[in-house]
Amino acid sequence: MKFSISHRTEYVYTAAALESFSELRCHPQNCIRQTVLSHEMILSPSVPIYFYTDYFGNKTSFFSIPFKHNRLIVETKSIVLTHPYPDPLGGVNLSVSEALIIYGFERFELFDFLLPSKYISLLSETKELSSKIFQREKPLIEALLELNQFIHQFLSYAPGTTDISTSVSDLLKLRKGVCQDYSHLMIAVLRSTGIPARYVSGYIEPIKEESSLKQPIGVATHAWVEVYLPNKKWVGFDPTNNTVEGEYHIQIAVGRDYDDVAPLRGIFKGYHGQELNVAIQVERV
Amino acid sequence: MIIWKNILKNVAFLDEESLEKAQQSLSLYFKLNGICPSPYEENLDYCIDPWPMVLSVDDWMEIRVGVEQRMSAWRRFLKDLYFEKSIFKDKVIPFEPFLSSDQYRRECVGLEPPGGEYFYIYSCEVAKEENGKWVVLRDEMEQPRNLMLSEEIRKGLKEALPQLFEGLEIMPLTGLPERMLEASSQNLSDDNNSQIAIVAATAEDWEAAILARRMGIPMFLPSDLVVLQGKLYAKTLSGLEPINILFRRLPDCLLDPIATRCGAQEGIAGLFWCLRKATLRLINAAGCGVTTDPLLQSYGSKMIRYYLGEKPLLNSLPTYPAYDPDVFSLFLDSLQDYFLKDRNGHSVALEKLLGKDDKTISRFDCRSLVIQKKPRLKKFPSFYRTTLSHKPAALVLFGVVKNGKPELLPIMFGKVIADMTFQDKNQLAFYKDIWLLQENSWTFPNVNACVNVSVRSRIAPLSRVAESMYWMGRYLTRSMQLNHMLLTVRSFGDEAMKGESEDAFQNLFSEVLGYFVILSTSFHSIGSKDFSTLFSSFFTGTDWYDSVVSCISKCYENGRKIRDSLPPEVWVALSSLFFSLQTQPHVKSSINYDQSLNEFSIGSDRLLAIINEHLLRNELWKFFQIGTFYEKGKFTLHLIKLCTKITEKKEALFRGFFLQVVMEWILKLTSALYAYRSLYHYPFSPKNLIELLLFDRQFPRSISFCLRQIEAMLQFTERIQNISQKPLSFVRYMVAKLKRWADEIGSNQEKDIENIIQFKQKIGEIEKEFYEFHSLLSDEYLTHQSTYEHVAVDEGKYVTD
């Protein structure tokens, strides 16, 4: 499927910012699932943009505005072709305990995705959940799908109830959240089990007949989870929609949690206070 | 043996009393030089043990070889950690505790520091065990501290106990800054425009200031620096100056608010951009913070075997991760033999962590704690808390890596470990001097040799420094004016203010005082009260309002912020004036007013003379002078206004003798009495007085003179490119206006009294212009914003891919 994505972020400062420095992670990645046909980034005020690849392999752009400015507009326009990925979960006929043994051999390489991170702490509650779902003899894929469904049912989608800093323990009490919280909770359970899992940020096209969406989520960026399977493949699970990553998911960045993949991170010097406007459009072309 | 005889001879006279005295004079030396353990807590003092520790050459050789071996292993480890990670892959040391540590910086992975060197400066702590073996207690590579302490302890001790050093050849401790500079500027590319600087978290960091002065490099705060197009620049008065080598006094986590996620107020936004582009050599490189982990340090011996294939010469303290339940229960069983520490090397009190049954661990993350074995250390004589006793002591040593070769310098100081449970790197410790004596055939290595560094260059002053200098000038002048005013009042005597004209005097007095900002309560109480009230408000008042003491403290605070730019003589004169006022008794009755006032006059004149002598050729001095003359001019203007006010009054009282007294008073307040007498005849005429104070070109407090001085000081801006000349043009305009006015008055000699009324309006104008000038100066030079607005950025749309 071919998607045209436009993402516009606008910061309006209450008083002119004297200088600012920003880092962006909103560049769709070329990978086995998708091909980026074109990508364009427009800045206002216009300054040169630089790139680097971060620790997790994400293409990251950054720029500094060393003069007074009242607003900052970042607009990206991309055309991405997503490829069908038939049967992503096929060929893994291992039980949870067998999979864990295999993960043990790659512990060094996968270590980052087994550890607690800034927003994902491993708690006794997540341990309990993991032991309930990931019984040792159960087939791994079955358990993963069960977890995906469990998280989907456990939390109810309620924008505005949580924010970036909502912890996993708060989520367990609140039982409400957005895609980011669904993903954080699922990763916490997976890592408590010892299964390597990472956070994916991206876009999604809301297709009602394919997903069991309660409301459209095409208005904002989306987040889901990738699990490392014993066949050395990262496979995406979307607990918000209770699906496996499909053709309508467009990946931007991967990391340990939201902190590693925040779409725009920056600082400015000036008076406190700013207004943020975000407009995202994902359209099939 | 002769050496030991000499030492014994020198220490023979030392009893506890003289040692205590020496200790006190040492703390005074430290205080006057502004040396305190933490830049945030001024009242915290270093405790110095005046009893030196003598290190034999054999011991020194053993330590040197062992530490240099350790440094080599660390060099290899850091490179391995951020690239291949072979030590983990080969399972020599476990990877879990280190790759999960907060100090392991993922943003540094694959980021090769320019020159390929991770650390240039190294510091470690070693101590002698009871069995005679030396053991490493701690390594420090992230941002070695106390670099200048050894030199200062030696200097202070030499001042406090000069007899101690008689006839002994002791290894001198100078030369560390020069060695650091030499090591850090090695292998530079052909680009000769390299500029070295130091960055400190706060301006009050005394050590950074001293290092900057000694190395001849500027000191910056993170807010003084900006990253543009992948290069680091300092914001100076003349625009942006590139920086290539940066000594950091910031931990890894506070380097870059974007990359290391520290607060926006800390760090330099975009610093990692420079590191990625390899345009900046950070000393020591980002990522060294992981080495502060005591657990990692305990693997030193394994690293030496793995990387160097050698037998380790020095051992480190055995350390275990506390998350292992077996280790933790073992620790609880033998508490007296172990420390509990966090991963930064700080001691942790066990009580805070334990639950009710003393064996369960409550609410803490074991991942962040380690258990370290307590060493049994040899004891050395020390003068600890007023008694001579034997205490274990550690040596703090410094090394540099020069051209890829580690070198331990014979520069060190001792640390008395009074209580082993508080063996903590931040705990307030007792420090002592270490003597390395020339023995047998061994001679001192030549650490003091001149180093050849070609990269130093001058940098225009920062707006922050100029601002502090300006305010120093203003506050010093203000305090001197206050003191002079008190002296003048004193010279008239209490009686002069009483009698017939008491009320008029009170009014007059309030008018004069109106210039100074004082507490409203004390303002109303001034008057019929005696001199003591006046003195306690205007001399010793310690509120943030004007008084001699508070003005000097503000002057000192400003000085503290720019210590690196002040010559040591100026700094010592400033701090001794500040501390002499701090110790003034605040009691009213017993105080000798004349003595205090005169002492301050002498002290402040001395400070002024020292500033003028040592800063004369410096651009900063110009800002000091601008502050001084601005303040002088403003005060004169205030008195001129007062003079016009009195002349306006119609009462008989203001016509006769009283008017003369008031004139004399004003003349005395501005020190203009003799100048007036040499120009005009008695009786005093208000017009003459105003003319003298306004237009006289020679009298150093006249408005004309002050403005001309400010103009002269600002003339340097004409030579510098990119610098705004608005303040200079404005002063020129003021001078021209004043001159025209003087000419007008000169041609209208007849109309006497009317002129004075006319004066009032024009004086009001000048006063307004003074304020305007101040805001213009602040906007153009004294605040950060204005200095880098002229950066040109290419226009256009940037399309990627």
mmCIF file of C-alpha atoms in Angstrom, chain B residues 139-385:
data_model
loop_
_atom_site.group_PDB
_atom_site.id
_atom_site.type_symbol
_atom_site.label_atom_id
_atom_site.label_comp_id
_atom_site.label_asym_id
_atom_site.label_seq_id
_atom_site.Cartn_x
_atom_site.Cartn_y
_atom_site.Cartn_z
ATOM 1 C CA ASP B 139 39.786 6.020 40.158
ATOM 2 C CA GLU B 140 38.370 9.203 38.682
ATOM 3 C CA MET B 141 38.275 9.954 34.994
ATOM 4 C CA GLU B 142 34.956 11.667 34.398
ATOM 5 C CA GLN B 143 35.950 15.050 35.774
ATOM 6 C CA PRO B 144 38.873 14.828 38.194
ATOM 7 C CA ARG B 145 38.418 17.279 41.050
ATOM 8 C CA ASN B 146 40.696 18.952 43.573
ATOM 9 C CA LEU B 147 43.337 19.420 40.905
ATOM 10 C CA MET B 148 44.678 22.581 42.502
ATOM 11 C CA LEU B 149 44.289 21.518 46.111
ATOM 12 C CA SER B 150 47.766 20.044 46.492
ATOM 13 C CA GLU B 151 49.364 23.275 45.389
ATOM 14 C CA GLU B 152 47.186 25.361 47.668
ATOM 15 C CA ILE B 153 47.805 23.130 50.699
ATOM 16 C CA ARG B 154 51.552 23.441 50.165
ATOM 17 C CA LYS B 155 51.323 27.222 49.729
ATOM 18 C CA GLY B 156 49.166 27.614 52.815
ATOM 19 C CA LEU B 157 51.417 25.384 54.884
ATOM 20 C CA LYS B 158 54.470 27.318 53.808
ATOM 21 C CA GLU B 159 52.785 30.496 54.970
ATOM 22 C CA ALA B 160 51.562 29.009 58.234
ATOM 23 C CA LEU B 161 54.675 27.029 59.214
ATOM 24 C CA PRO B 162 57.668 28.295 57.228
ATOM 25 C CA GLN B 163 60.120 26.746 59.708
ATOM 26 C CA LEU B 164 58.917 23.296 58.734
ATOM 27 C CA PHE B 165 60.518 23.553 55.321
ATOM 28 C CA GLU B 166 63.927 24.797 56.369
ATOM 29 C CA GLY B 167 66.845 22.927 54.854
ATOM 30 C CA LEU B 168 64.682 20.365 53.075
ATOM 31 C CA GLU B 169 64.467 19.682 49.391
ATOM 32 C CA ILE B 170 60.875 18.713 48.856
ATOM 33 C CA MET B 171 59.347 17.844 45.530
ATOM 34 C CA PRO B 172 57.506 20.979 44.375
ATOM 35 C CA LEU B 173 53.838 20.491 43.554
ATOM 36 C CA THR B 174 53.401 23.052 40.843
ATOM 37 C CA GLY B 175 53.000 22.304 37.156
ATOM 38 C CA LEU B 176 49.751 20.353 36.934
ATOM 39 C CA PRO B 177 47.808 22.951 34.882
ATOM 40 C CA GLU B 178 50.687 23.297 32.458
ATOM 41 C CA ARG B 179 50.973 19.513 32.099
ATOM 42 C CA MET B 180 47.251 19.225 31.547
ATOM 43 C CA LEU B 181 47.370 21.865 28.866
ATOM 44 C CA GLU B 182 50.289 20.184 27.175
ATOM 45 C CA ALA B 183 48.653 16.754 27.244
ATOM 46 C CA SER B 184 45.301 17.979 25.995
ATOM 47 C CA SER B 185 46.649 19.944 23.047
ATOM 48 C CA GLN B 186 48.663 17.048 21.647
ATOM 49 C CA ASN B 187 48.161 15.702 18.122
ATOM 50 C CA LEU B 188 46.189 18.676 16.981
ATOM 51 C CA SER B 189 45.577 19.057 13.309
ATOM 52 C CA ASP B 190 47.408 21.739 11.370
ATOM 53 C CA ASP B 191 44.712 24.199 12.185
ATOM 54 C CA ASN B 192 46.518 26.649 14.402
ATOM 55 C CA ASN B 193 43.445 28.540 15.420
ATOM 56 C CA SER B 194 42.639 26.099 18.188
ATOM 57 C CA GLN B 195 41.158 27.693 21.210
ATOM 58 C CA ILE B 196 41.061 26.005 24.581
ATOM 59 C CA ALA B 197 38.523 26.847 27.247
ATOM 60 C CA ILE B 198 37.170 25.487 30.471
ATOM 61 C CA VAL B 199 33.490 25.072 31.253
ATOM 62 C CA ALA B 200 32.229 25.024 34.827
ATOM 63 C CA ALA B 201 28.749 24.435 36.168
ATOM 64 C CA THR B 202 28.806 27.609 38.264
ATOM 65 C CA ALA B 203 30.845 30.797 38.120
ATOM 66 C CA GLU B 204 31.802 30.282 41.755
ATOM 67 C CA ASP B 205 33.886 27.200 40.994
ATOM 68 C CA TRP B 206 37.194 28.417 42.473
ATOM 69 C CA GLU B 207 39.198 25.572 41.068
ATOM 70 C CA ALA B 208 38.046 26.110 37.504
ATOM 71 C CA ALA B 209 38.857 29.803 37.914
ATOM 72 C CA ILE B 210 42.369 29.095 39.177
ATOM 73 C CA LEU B 211 42.956 26.478 36.474
ATOM 74 C CA ALA B 212 41.771 28.897 33.809
ATOM 75 C CA ARG B 213 44.085 31.600 35.080
ATOM 76 C CA ARG B 214 47.038 29.261 35.341
ATOM 77 C CA MET B 215 46.507 27.834 31.898
ATOM 78 C CA GLY B 216 45.788 31.248 30.403
ATOM 79 C CA ILE B 217 42.477 30.107 28.970
ATOM 80 C CA PRO B 218 39.001 31.539 29.406
ATOM 81 C CA MET B 219 36.433 30.032 31.729
ATOM 82 C CA PHE B 220 32.839 29.721 30.589
ATOM 83 C CA LEU B 221 29.508 28.664 31.930
ATOM 84 C CA PRO B 222 27.292 26.431 29.790
ATOM 85 C CA SER B 223 25.109 29.465 29.053
ATOM 86 C CA ASP B 224 28.104 31.298 27.542
ATOM 87 C CA LEU B 225 28.453 28.633 24.874
ATOM 88 C CA VAL B 226 26.392 27.920 21.811
ATOM 89 C CA VAL B 227 26.542 25.255 19.108
ATOM 90 C CA LEU B 228 26.195 26.317 15.509
ATOM 91 C CA GLN B 229 26.591 24.144 12.427
ATOM 92 C CA GLY B 230 28.256 21.475 14.545
ATOM 93 C CA LYS B 231 30.829 23.778 16.069
ATOM 94 C CA LEU B 232 31.083 25.160 19.556
ATOM 95 C CA TYR B 233 31.251 28.914 20.009
ATOM 96 C CA ALA B 234 31.609 31.242 22.951
ATOM 97 C CA LYS B 235 29.465 34.336 23.009
ATOM 98 C CA THR B 236 31.831 37.241 23.517
ATOM 99 C CA LEU B 237 31.429 40.964 23.247
ATOM 100 C CA SER B 238 32.873 40.956 19.766
ATOM 101 C CA GLY B 239 30.746 38.101 18.494
ATOM 102 C CA LEU B 240 31.125 34.331 18.433
ATOM 103 C CA GLU B 241 34.554 32.797 19.040
ATOM 104 C CA PRO B 242 35.099 29.128 18.102
ATOM 105 C CA ILE B 243 36.265 26.677 20.771
ATOM 106 C CA ASN B 244 38.068 23.461 19.841
ATOM 107 C CA ILE B 245 39.196 22.044 23.152
ATOM 108 C CA LEU B 246 37.005 22.130 26.188
ATOM 109 C CA PHE B 247 37.949 21.160 29.725
ATOM 110 C CA ARG B 248 34.721 20.192 31.334
ATOM 111 C CA ARG B 249 33.762 20.455 34.957
ATOM 112 C CA LEU B 250 30.389 18.911 34.263
ATOM 113 C CA PRO B 251 29.454 15.278 34.706
ATOM 114 C CA ASP B 252 28.422 13.194 31.675
ATOM 115 C CA CYS B 253 24.763 13.492 32.537
ATOM 116 C CA LEU B 254 24.827 17.308 32.428
ATOM 117 C CA LEU B 255 26.573 17.727 29.109
ATOM 118 C CA ASP B 256 23.756 18.138 26.633
ATOM 119 C CA PRO B 257 20.087 18.684 27.484
ATOM 120 C CA ILE B 258 19.039 16.892 24.304
ATOM 121 C CA ALA B 259 21.411 13.943 24.181
ATOM 122 C CA THR B 260 21.847 13.276 27.895
ATOM 123 C CA ARG B 261 18.370 14.491 28.849
ATOM 124 C CA CYS B 262 19.456 16.913 31.556
ATOM 125 C CA GLY B 263 17.499 20.037 32.414
ATOM 126 C CA ALA B 264 17.377 22.826 29.861
ATOM 127 C CA GLN B 265 19.196 25.136 32.249
ATOM 128 C CA GLU B 266 22.182 22.823 32.475
ATOM 129 C CA GLY B 267 24.485 21.648 29.778
ATOM 130 C CA ILE B 268 25.172 22.914 26.294
ATOM 131 C CA ALA B 269 22.408 22.139 23.828
ATOM 132 C CA GLY B 270 23.867 20.393 20.812
ATOM 133 C CA LEU B 271 27.240 19.538 22.345
ATOM 134 C CA PHE B 272 26.929 15.997 21.038
ATOM 135 C CA TRP B 273 26.588 17.399 17.550
ATOM 136 C CA CYS B 274 30.132 18.758 17.916
ATOM 137 C CA LEU B 275 31.265 15.404 19.258
ATOM 138 C CA ARG B 276 29.682 13.552 16.358
ATOM 139 C CA LYS B 277 31.311 15.905 13.895
ATOM 140 C CA ALA B 278 34.580 15.601 15.845
ATOM 141 C CA THR B 279 35.040 19.357 15.925
ATOM 142 C CA LEU B 280 35.502 19.453 19.663
ATOM 143 C CA ARG B 281 37.912 17.692 21.950
ATOM 144 C CA LEU B 282 36.212 17.260 25.268
ATOM 145 C CA ILE B 283 38.500 16.685 28.218
ATOM 146 C CA ASN B 284 37.821 14.147 29.446
ATOM 147 C CA ALA B 285 35.687 12.663 26.682
ATOM 148 C CA ALA B 286 31.980 12.048 27.125
ATOM 149 C CA GLY B 287 31.300 8.553 28.393
ATOM 150 C CA CYS B 288 34.060 8.449 31.002
ATOM 151 C CA GLY B 289 31.431 8.618 33.739
ATOM 152 C CA VAL B 290 31.057 4.849 33.686
ATOM 153 C CA THR B 291 34.489 4.564 35.313
ATOM 154 C CA THR B 292 33.278 6.092 38.582
ATOM 155 C CA ASP B 293 31.502 2.817 39.279
ATOM 156 C CA PRO B 294 33.272 1.092 42.206
ATOM 157 C CA LEU B 295 32.193 -2.276 40.855
ATOM 158 C CA LEU B 296 33.892 -1.630 37.542
ATOM 159 C CA GLN B 297 36.980 -0.320 39.320
ATOM 160 C CA SER B 298 37.231 -3.577 41.232
ATOM 161 C CA TYR B 299 37.726 -5.369 37.903
ATOM 162 C CA GLY B 300 40.894 -3.310 37.339
ATOM 163 C CA SER B 301 43.160 -6.300 37.798
ATOM 164 C CA LYS B 302 41.197 -8.391 35.284
ATOM 165 C CA MET B 303 41.357 -5.545 32.780
ATOM 166 C CA ILE B 304 45.129 -5.322 33.189
ATOM 167 C CA ARG B 305 45.483 -9.058 32.572
ATOM 168 C CA TYR B 306 43.104 -8.989 29.609
ATOM 169 C CA TYR B 307 44.284 -5.888 27.804
ATOM 170 C CA LEU B 308 47.947 -5.710 28.740
ATOM 171 C CA GLY B 309 48.711 -9.343 29.473
ATOM 172 C CA GLU B 310 50.573 -8.232 32.584
ATOM 173 C CA LYS B 311 50.391 -9.051 36.243
ATOM 174 C CA PRO B 312 48.580 -6.275 38.069
ATOM 175 C CA LEU B 313 50.915 -4.333 40.354
ATOM 176 C CA LEU B 314 48.284 -2.625 42.451
ATOM 177 C CA ASN B 315 45.101 -4.216 43.671
ATOM 178 C CA SER B 316 41.748 -2.575 44.040
ATOM 179 C CA LEU B 317 39.193 -3.121 46.775
ATOM 180 C CA PRO B 318 37.083 -6.258 46.301
ATOM 181 C CA THR B 319 33.558 -5.141 45.395
ATOM 182 C CA TYR B 320 30.381 -7.122 44.817
ATOM 183 C CA PRO B 321 26.993 -6.234 43.381
ATOM 184 C CA ALA B 322 24.402 -5.956 46.133
ATOM 185 C CA TYR B 323 21.580 -7.332 43.984
ATOM 186 C CA ASP B 324 22.937 -10.808 44.547
ATOM 187 C CA PRO B 325 20.910 -12.008 47.587
ATOM 188 C CA ASP B 326 23.726 -14.293 48.788
ATOM 189 C CA VAL B 327 26.211 -11.440 48.737
ATOM 190 C CA PHE B 328 23.799 -9.213 50.572
ATOM 191 C CA SER B 329 23.125 -11.657 53.371
ATOM 192 C CA LEU B 330 26.853 -12.207 53.724
ATOM 193 C CA PHE B 331 27.250 -8.469 54.006
ATOM 194 C CA LEU B 332 24.615 -8.280 56.723
ATOM 195 C CA ASP B 333 26.418 -10.966 58.671
ATOM 196 C CA SER B 334 29.724 -9.114 58.649
ATOM 197 C CA LEU B 335 28.763 -5.468 58.521
ATOM 198 C CA GLN B 336 31.963 -4.207 60.090
ATOM 199 C CA ASP B 337 34.076 -5.496 57.198
ATOM 200 C CA TYR B 338 32.155 -3.929 54.295
ATOM 201 C CA PHE B 339 30.874 -0.649 52.942
ATOM 202 C CA LEU B 340 27.592 -0.225 51.145
ATOM 203 C CA LYS B 341 27.997 2.180 48.250
ATOM 204 C CA ASP B 342 26.022 3.430 45.327
ATOM 205 C CA ARG B 343 27.319 3.182 41.794
ATOM 206 C CA ASN B 344 28.800 6.669 41.970
ATOM 207 C CA GLY B 345 31.046 5.701 44.855
ATOM 208 C CA HIS B 346 29.008 7.433 47.559
ATOM 209 C CA SER B 347 28.502 5.634 50.839
ATOM 210 C CA VAL B 348 24.962 4.632 51.611
ATOM 211 C CA ALA B 349 23.637 4.335 55.155
ATOM 212 C CA LEU B 350 22.269 0.873 55.718
ATOM 213 C CA GLU B 351 19.575 2.013 58.150
ATOM 214 C CA LYS B 352 17.724 3.830 55.406
ATOM 215 C CA LEU B 353 17.393 0.701 53.353
ATOM 216 C CA LEU B 354 16.494 -2.006 55.772
ATOM 217 C CA GLY B 355 13.010 -3.038 56.705
ATOM 218 C CA LYS B 356 11.788 -4.036 60.129
ATOM 219 C CA ASP B 357 13.382 -7.439 60.406
ATOM 220 C CA ASP B 358 16.797 -6.085 59.399
ATOM 221 C CA LYS B 359 17.333 -8.692 56.724
ATOM 222 C CA THR B 360 14.805 -7.738 54.113
ATOM 223 C CA ILE B 361 15.572 -4.896 51.820
ATOM 224 C CA SER B 362 12.842 -2.381 51.513
ATOM 225 C CA ARG B 363 12.079 0.053 48.728
ATOM 226 C CA PHE B 364 15.405 0.211 47.073
ATOM 227 C CA ASP B 365 16.797 -0.904 43.852
ATOM 228 C CA CYS B 366 19.648 -3.274 44.547
ATOM 229 C CA ARG B 367 20.905 -2.807 41.038
ATOM 230 C CA SER B 368 22.260 0.550 42.057
ATOM 231 C CA LEU B 369 24.254 -0.613 45.078
ATOM 232 C CA VAL B 370 27.518 -2.392 45.653
ATOM 233 C CA ILE B 371 29.279 -3.868 48.638
ATOM 234 C CA GLN B 372 32.930 -3.067 49.077
ATOM 235 C CA LYS B 373 35.420 -4.648 51.413
ATOM 236 C CA LYS B 374 36.951 -2.310 53.967
ATOM 237 C CA PRO B 375 40.704 -2.210 53.686
ATOM 238 C CA ARG B 376 42.928 -2.369 56.754
ATOM 239 C CA LEU B 377 45.028 0.694 56.290
ATOM 240 C CA LYS B 378 48.305 1.710 57.809
ATOM 241 C CA LYS B 379 48.121 4.656 60.167
ATOM 242 C CA PHE B 380 50.152 7.817 59.939
ATOM 243 C CA PRO B 381 50.627 10.622 62.458
ATOM 244 C CA SER B 382 48.083 13.373 61.984
ATOM 245 C CA PHE B 383 46.796 16.337 63.881
ATOM 246 C CA TYR B 384 43.124 15.518 63.948
ATOM 247 C CA ARG B 385 40.607 17.619 65.854
#
